[in-house]
PDB file of C-alpha atoms in Angstrom:
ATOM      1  CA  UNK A   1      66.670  26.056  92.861  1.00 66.00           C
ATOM      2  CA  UNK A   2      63.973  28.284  91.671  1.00 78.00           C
ATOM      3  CA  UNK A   3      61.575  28.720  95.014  1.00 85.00           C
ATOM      4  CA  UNK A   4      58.397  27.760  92.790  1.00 91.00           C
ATOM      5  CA  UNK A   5      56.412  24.343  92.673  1.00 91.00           C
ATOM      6  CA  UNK A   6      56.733  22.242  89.706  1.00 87.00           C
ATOM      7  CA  UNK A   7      55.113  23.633  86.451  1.00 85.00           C
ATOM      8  CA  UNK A   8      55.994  27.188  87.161  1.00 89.00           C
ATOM      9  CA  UNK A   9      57.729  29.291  85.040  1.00 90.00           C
ATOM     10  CA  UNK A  10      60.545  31.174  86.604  1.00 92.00           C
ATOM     11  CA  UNK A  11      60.639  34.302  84.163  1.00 94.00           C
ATOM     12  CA  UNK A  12      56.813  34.472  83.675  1.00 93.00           C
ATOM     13  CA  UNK A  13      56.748  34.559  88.088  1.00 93.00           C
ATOM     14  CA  UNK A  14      59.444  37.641  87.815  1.00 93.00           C
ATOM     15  CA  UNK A  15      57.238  39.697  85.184  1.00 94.00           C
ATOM     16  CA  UNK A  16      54.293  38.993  86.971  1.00 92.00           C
ATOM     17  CA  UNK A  17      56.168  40.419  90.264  1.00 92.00           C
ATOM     18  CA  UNK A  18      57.013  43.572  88.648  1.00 93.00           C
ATOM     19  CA  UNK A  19      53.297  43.827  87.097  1.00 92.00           C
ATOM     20  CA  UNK A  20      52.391  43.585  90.890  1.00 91.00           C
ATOM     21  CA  UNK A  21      54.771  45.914  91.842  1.00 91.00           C
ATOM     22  CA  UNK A  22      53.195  49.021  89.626  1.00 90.00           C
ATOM     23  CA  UNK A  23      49.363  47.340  89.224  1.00 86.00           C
ATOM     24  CA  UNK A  24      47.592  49.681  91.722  1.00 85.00           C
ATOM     25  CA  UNK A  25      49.982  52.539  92.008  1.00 86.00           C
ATOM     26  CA  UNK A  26      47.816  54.852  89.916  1.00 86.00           C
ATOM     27  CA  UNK A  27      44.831  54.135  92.520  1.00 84.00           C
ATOM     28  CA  UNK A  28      46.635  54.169  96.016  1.00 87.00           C
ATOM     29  CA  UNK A  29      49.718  55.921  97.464  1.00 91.00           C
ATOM     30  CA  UNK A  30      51.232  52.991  98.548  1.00 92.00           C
ATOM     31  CA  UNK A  31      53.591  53.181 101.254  1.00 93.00           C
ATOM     32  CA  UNK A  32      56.060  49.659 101.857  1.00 94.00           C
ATOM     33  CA  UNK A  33      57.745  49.869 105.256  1.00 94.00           C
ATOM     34  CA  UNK A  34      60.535  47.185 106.058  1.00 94.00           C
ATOM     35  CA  UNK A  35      60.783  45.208 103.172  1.00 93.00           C
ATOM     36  CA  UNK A  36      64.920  44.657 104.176  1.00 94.00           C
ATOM     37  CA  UNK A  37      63.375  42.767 107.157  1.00 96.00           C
ATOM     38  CA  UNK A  38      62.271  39.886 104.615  1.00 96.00           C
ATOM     39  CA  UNK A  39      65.355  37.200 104.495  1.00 96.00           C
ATOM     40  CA  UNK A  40      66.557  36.857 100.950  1.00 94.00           C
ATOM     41  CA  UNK A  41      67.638  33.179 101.683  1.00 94.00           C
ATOM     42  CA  UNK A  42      65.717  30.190 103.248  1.00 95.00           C
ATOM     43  CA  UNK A  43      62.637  28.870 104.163  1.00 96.00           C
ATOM     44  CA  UNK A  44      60.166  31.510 104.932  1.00 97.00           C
ATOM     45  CA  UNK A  45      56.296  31.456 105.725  1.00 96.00           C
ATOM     46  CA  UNK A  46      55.283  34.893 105.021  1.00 97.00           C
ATOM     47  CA  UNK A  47      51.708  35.876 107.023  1.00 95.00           C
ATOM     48  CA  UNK A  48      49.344  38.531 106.443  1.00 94.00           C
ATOM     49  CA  UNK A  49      46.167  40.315 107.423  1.00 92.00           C
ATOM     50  CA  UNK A  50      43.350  40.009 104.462  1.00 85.00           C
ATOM     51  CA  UNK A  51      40.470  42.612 104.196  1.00 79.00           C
ATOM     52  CA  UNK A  52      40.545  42.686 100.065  1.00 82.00           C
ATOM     53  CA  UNK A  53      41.670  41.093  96.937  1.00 82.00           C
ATOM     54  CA  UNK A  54      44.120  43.783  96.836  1.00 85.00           C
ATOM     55  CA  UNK A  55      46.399  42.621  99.767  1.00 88.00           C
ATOM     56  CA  UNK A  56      48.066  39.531  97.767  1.00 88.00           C
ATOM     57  CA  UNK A  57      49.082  41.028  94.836  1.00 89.00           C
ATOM     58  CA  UNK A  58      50.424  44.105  96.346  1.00 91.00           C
ATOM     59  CA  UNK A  59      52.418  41.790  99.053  1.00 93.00           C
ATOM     60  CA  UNK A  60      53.589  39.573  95.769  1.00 94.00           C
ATOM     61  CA  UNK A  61      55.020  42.676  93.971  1.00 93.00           C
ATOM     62  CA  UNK A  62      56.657  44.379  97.001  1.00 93.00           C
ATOM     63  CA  UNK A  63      58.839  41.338  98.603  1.00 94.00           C
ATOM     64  CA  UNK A  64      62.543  41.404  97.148  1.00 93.00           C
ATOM     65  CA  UNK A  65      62.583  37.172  96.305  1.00 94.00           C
ATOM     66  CA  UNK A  66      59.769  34.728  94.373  1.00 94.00           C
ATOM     67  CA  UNK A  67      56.977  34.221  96.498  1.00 94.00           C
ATOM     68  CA  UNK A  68      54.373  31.108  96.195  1.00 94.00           C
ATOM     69  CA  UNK A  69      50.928  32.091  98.186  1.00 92.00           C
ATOM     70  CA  UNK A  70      48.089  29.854  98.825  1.00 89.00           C
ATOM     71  CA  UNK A  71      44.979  31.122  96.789  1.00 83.00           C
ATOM     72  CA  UNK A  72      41.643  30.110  96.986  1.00 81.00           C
ATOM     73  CA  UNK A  73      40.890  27.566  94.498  1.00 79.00           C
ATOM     74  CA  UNK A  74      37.915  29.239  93.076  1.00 79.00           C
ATOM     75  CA  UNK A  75      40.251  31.802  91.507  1.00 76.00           C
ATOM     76  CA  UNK A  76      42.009  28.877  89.467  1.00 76.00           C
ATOM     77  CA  UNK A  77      39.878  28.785  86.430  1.00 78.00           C
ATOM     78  CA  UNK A  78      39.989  29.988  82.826  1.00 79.00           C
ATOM     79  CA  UNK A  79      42.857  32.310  81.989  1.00 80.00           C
ATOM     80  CA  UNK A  80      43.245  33.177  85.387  1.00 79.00           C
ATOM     81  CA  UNK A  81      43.793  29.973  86.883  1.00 81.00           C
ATOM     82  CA  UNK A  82      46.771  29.457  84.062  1.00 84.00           C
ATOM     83  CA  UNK A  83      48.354  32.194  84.855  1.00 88.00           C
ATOM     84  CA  UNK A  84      48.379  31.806  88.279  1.00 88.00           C
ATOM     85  CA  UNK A  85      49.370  28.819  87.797  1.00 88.00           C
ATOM     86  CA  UNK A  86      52.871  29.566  85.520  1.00 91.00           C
ATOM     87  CA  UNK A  87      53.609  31.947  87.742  1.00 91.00           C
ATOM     88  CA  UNK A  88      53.429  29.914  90.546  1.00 89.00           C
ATOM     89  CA  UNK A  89      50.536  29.746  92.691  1.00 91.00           C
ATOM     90  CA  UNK A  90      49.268  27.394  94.707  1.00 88.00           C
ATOM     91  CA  UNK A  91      44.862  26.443  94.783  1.00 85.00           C
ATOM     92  CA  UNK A  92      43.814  25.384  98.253  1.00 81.00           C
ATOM     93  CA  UNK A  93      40.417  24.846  99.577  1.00 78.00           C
ATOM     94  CA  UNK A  94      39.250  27.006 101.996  1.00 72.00           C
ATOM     95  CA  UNK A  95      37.748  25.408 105.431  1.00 66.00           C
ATOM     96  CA  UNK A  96      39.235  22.168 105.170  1.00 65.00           C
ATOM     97  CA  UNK A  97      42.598  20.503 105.175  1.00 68.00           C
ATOM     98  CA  UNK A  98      43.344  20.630 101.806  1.00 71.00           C
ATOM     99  CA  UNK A  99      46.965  17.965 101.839  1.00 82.00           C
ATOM    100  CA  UNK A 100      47.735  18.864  98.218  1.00 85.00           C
ATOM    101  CA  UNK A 101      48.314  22.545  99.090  1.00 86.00           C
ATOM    102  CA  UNK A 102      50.602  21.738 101.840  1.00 86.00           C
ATOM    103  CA  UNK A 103      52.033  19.285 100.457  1.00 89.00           C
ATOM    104  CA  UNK A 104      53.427  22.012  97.417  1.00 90.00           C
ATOM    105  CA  UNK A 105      53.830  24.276 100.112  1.00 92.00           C
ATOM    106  CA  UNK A 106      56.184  22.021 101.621  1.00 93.00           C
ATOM    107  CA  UNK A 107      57.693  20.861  99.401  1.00 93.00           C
ATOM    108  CA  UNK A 108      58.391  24.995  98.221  1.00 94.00           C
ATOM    109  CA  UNK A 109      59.768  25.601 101.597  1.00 95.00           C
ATOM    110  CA  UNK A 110      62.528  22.417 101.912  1.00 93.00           C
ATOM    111  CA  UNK A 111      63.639  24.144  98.041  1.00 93.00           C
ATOM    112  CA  UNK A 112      64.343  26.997 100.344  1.00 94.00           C
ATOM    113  CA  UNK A 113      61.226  28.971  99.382  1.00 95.00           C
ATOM    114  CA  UNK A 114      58.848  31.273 100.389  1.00 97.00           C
ATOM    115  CA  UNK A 115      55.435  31.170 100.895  1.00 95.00           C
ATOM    116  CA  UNK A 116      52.801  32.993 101.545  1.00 95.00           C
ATOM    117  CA  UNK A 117      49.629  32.692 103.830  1.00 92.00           C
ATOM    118  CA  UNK A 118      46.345  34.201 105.246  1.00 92.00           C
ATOM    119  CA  UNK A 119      46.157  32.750 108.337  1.00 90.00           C
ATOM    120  CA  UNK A 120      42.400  34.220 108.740  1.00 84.00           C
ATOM    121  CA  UNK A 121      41.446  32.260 105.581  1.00 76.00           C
ATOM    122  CA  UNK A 122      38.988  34.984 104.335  1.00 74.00           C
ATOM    123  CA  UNK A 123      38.700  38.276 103.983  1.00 69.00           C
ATOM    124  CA  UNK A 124      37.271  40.914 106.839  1.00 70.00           C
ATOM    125  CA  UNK A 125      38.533  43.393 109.315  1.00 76.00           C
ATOM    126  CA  UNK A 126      41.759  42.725 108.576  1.00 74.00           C
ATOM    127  CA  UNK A 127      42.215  42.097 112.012  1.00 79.00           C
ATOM    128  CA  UNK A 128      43.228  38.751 113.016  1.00 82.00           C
ATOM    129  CA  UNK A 129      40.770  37.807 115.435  1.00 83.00           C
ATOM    130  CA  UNK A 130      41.573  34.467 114.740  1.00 86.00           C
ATOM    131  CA  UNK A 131      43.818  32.164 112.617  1.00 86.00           C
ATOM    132  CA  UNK A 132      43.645  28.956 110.766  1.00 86.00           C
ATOM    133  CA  UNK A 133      46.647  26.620 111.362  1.00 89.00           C
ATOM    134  CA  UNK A 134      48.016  25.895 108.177  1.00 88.00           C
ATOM    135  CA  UNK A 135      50.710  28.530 108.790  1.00 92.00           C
ATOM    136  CA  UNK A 136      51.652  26.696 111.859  1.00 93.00           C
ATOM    137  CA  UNK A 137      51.571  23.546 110.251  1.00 92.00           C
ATOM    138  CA  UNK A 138      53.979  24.813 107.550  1.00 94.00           C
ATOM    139  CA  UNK A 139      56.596  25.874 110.224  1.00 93.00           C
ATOM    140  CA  UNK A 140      56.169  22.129 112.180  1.00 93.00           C
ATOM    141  CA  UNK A 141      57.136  20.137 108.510  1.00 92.00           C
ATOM    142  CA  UNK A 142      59.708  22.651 107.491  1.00 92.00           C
ATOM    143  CA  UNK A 143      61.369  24.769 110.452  1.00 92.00           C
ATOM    144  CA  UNK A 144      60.854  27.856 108.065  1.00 94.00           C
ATOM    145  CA  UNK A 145      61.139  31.066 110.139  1.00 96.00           C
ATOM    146  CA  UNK A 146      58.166  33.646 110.149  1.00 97.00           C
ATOM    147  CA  UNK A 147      57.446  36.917 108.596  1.00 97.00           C
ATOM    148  CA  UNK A 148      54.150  38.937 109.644  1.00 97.00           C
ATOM    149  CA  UNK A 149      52.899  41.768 107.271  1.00 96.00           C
ATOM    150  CA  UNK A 150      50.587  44.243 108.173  1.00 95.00           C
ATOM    151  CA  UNK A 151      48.683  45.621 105.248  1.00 93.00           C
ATOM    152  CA  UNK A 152      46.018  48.798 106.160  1.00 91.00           C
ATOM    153  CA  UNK A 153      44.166  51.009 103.433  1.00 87.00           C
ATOM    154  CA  UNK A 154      43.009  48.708 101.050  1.00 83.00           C
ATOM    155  CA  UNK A 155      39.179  48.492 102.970  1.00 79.00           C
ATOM    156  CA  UNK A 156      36.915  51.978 102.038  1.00 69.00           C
ATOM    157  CA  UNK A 157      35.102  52.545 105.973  1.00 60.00           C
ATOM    158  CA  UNK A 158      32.915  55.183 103.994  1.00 58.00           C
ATOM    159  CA  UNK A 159      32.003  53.415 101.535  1.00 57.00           C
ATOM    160  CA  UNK A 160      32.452  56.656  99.169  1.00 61.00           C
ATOM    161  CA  UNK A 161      35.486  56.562  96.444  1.00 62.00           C
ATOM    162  CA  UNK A 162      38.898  57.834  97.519  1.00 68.00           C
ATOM    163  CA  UNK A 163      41.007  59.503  95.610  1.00 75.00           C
ATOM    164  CA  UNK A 164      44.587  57.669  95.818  1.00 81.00           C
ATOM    165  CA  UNK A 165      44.034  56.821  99.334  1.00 85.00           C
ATOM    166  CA  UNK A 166      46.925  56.049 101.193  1.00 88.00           C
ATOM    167  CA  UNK A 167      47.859  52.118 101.744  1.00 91.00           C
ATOM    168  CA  UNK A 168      51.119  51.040 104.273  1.00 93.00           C
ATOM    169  CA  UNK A 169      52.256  47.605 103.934  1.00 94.00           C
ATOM    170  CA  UNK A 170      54.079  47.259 107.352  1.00 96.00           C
ATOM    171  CA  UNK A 171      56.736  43.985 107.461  1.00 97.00           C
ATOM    172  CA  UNK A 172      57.364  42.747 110.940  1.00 96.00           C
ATOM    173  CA  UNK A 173      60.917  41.475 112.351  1.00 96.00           C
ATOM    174  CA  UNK A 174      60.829  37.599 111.359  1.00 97.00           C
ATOM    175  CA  UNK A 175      60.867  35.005 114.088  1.00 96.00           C
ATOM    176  CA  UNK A 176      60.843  31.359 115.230  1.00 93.00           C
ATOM    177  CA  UNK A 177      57.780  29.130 116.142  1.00 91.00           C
ATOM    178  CA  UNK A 178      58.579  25.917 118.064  1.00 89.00           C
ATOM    179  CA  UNK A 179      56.035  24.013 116.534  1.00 86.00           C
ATOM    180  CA  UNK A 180      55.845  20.635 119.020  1.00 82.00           C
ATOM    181  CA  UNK A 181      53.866  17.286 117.710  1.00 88.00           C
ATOM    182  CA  UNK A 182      50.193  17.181 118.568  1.00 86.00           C
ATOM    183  CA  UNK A 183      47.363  19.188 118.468  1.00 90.00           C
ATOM    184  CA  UNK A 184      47.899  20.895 121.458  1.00 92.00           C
ATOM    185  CA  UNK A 185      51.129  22.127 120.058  1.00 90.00           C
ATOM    186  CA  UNK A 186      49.659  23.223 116.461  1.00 90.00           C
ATOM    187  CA  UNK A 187      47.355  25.176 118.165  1.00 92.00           C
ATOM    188  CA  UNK A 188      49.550  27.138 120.508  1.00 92.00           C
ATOM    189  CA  UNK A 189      52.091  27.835 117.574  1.00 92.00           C
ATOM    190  CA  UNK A 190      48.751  28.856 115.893  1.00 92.00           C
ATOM    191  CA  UNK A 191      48.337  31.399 118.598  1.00 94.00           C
ATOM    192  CA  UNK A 192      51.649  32.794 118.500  1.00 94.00           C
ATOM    193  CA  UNK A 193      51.475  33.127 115.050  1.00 94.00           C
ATOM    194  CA  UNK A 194      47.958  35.355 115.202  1.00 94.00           C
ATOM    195  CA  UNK A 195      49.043  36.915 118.016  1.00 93.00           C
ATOM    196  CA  UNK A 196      52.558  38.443 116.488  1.00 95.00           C
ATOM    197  CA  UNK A 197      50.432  39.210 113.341  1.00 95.00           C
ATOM    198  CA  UNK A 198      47.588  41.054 115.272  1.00 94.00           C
ATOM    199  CA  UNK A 199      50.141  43.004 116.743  1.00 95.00           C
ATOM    200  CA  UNK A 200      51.678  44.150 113.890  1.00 95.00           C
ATOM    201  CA  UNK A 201      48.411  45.327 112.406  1.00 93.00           C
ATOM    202  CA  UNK A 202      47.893  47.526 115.901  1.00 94.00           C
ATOM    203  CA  UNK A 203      50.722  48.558 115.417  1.00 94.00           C
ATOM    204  CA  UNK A 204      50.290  49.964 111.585  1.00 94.00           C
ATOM    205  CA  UNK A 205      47.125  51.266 112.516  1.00 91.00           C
ATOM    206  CA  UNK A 206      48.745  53.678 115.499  1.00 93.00           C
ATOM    207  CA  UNK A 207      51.200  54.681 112.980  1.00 92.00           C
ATOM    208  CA  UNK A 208      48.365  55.637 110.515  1.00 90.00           C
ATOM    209  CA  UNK A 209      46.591  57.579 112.949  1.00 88.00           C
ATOM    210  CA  UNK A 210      49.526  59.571 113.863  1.00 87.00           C
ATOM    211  CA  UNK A 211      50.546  60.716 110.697  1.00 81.00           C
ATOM    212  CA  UNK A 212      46.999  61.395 110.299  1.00 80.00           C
ATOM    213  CA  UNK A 213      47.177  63.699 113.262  1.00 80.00           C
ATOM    214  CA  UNK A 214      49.935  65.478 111.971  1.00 72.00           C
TER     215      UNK A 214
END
């Protein structure tokens, strides 16, 4: 049981995670807060806030087990798309059902896996003012349990350079969706889902502003 689709390579996937893990340290002070909240065992589906390319790979260097996210598929070509690949990685398209995806997805989580998602399907505010329902989906097929992470600090408000600005990656307590048959039900799981993860970003960003204060 390796927690990676077919194709991947385990080792390649672990130096790649410790790549991650050091990539953007000389650029940000980057702060991980409750990574012993992410099960080391099981099924997860791991959700997170998106606001810049940066979020993914920091969230794929921090977590303590292999990790498979859904990328966008336009990042899958040349070198790049190899790599990602080997190590792992899963393409999806981006505004439609894209079966392949969740089929690997699936298929990651009954190994026991984890796998990653961006509920809000692009990047933005990083708020979470809505959700696609893959995530949801995921949890329906699979009965994987939840993780939210909050990520804050990657987005520049100014738009001047920082120097080493300061980036928290928040993780959330993990918790169960009963994810019912229907649409009705996909959408309210959907809801819960965004909801939990929305909170967690408030959440991160009252933190920030206190230690700010102080």
């Amino acid at each position: 049981m390796t927690g990676l689709p077919r194709g991947a390579t385990p080792w390649l996937h672990d130096v790649g995670r410790v790549i991650a893990r050091y990539l953007y340290r000389p650029a940000y002070r980057i702060r991980v807060h409750g990574a012993a909240r992410v099960p080391r065992t099981g099924p997860v589906v791991l959700v997170a806030n998106h606001s810049s390319m940066i979020e993914p790979q920091l969230i794929f260097g921090m977590l303590p087990r292999r990790s498979v996210f859904l990328v966008k598929e336009e990042m899958f070509s040349g070198p790049a798309g190899w790599g990602l690949r080997r190590i792992g990685q899963v393409p999806v398209k981006r505004g439609v059902p894209d079966r392949e995806a969740l089929r690997t997805a699936t298929g990651v989580l009954r190994d026991g896996g984890l796998v990653g998602v961006f509920p809000e399907g692009t990047r933005g505010a990083g708020d979470v003012a809505q959700a696609q329902q893959g995530a949801a989906w995921l949890v329906r097929v699979s009965g994987a349990v939840v993780v939210p992470v909050a990520v804050r600090g990657t987005l520049n408000p100014t738009g001047r350079r920082r120097f080493r600005p300061t980036v928290d990656v928040l993780v959330g307590e993990p918790f169960t969706v009963d994810v019912g048959r229907g649409r009705a039900a996909l959408a309210e799981g959907t809801e819960r889902i965004r909801g939990t993860l929305a909170a967690l970003v408030e959440e991160l960003d009252r933190q920030r502003e206190e230690k700010q204060r102080q």
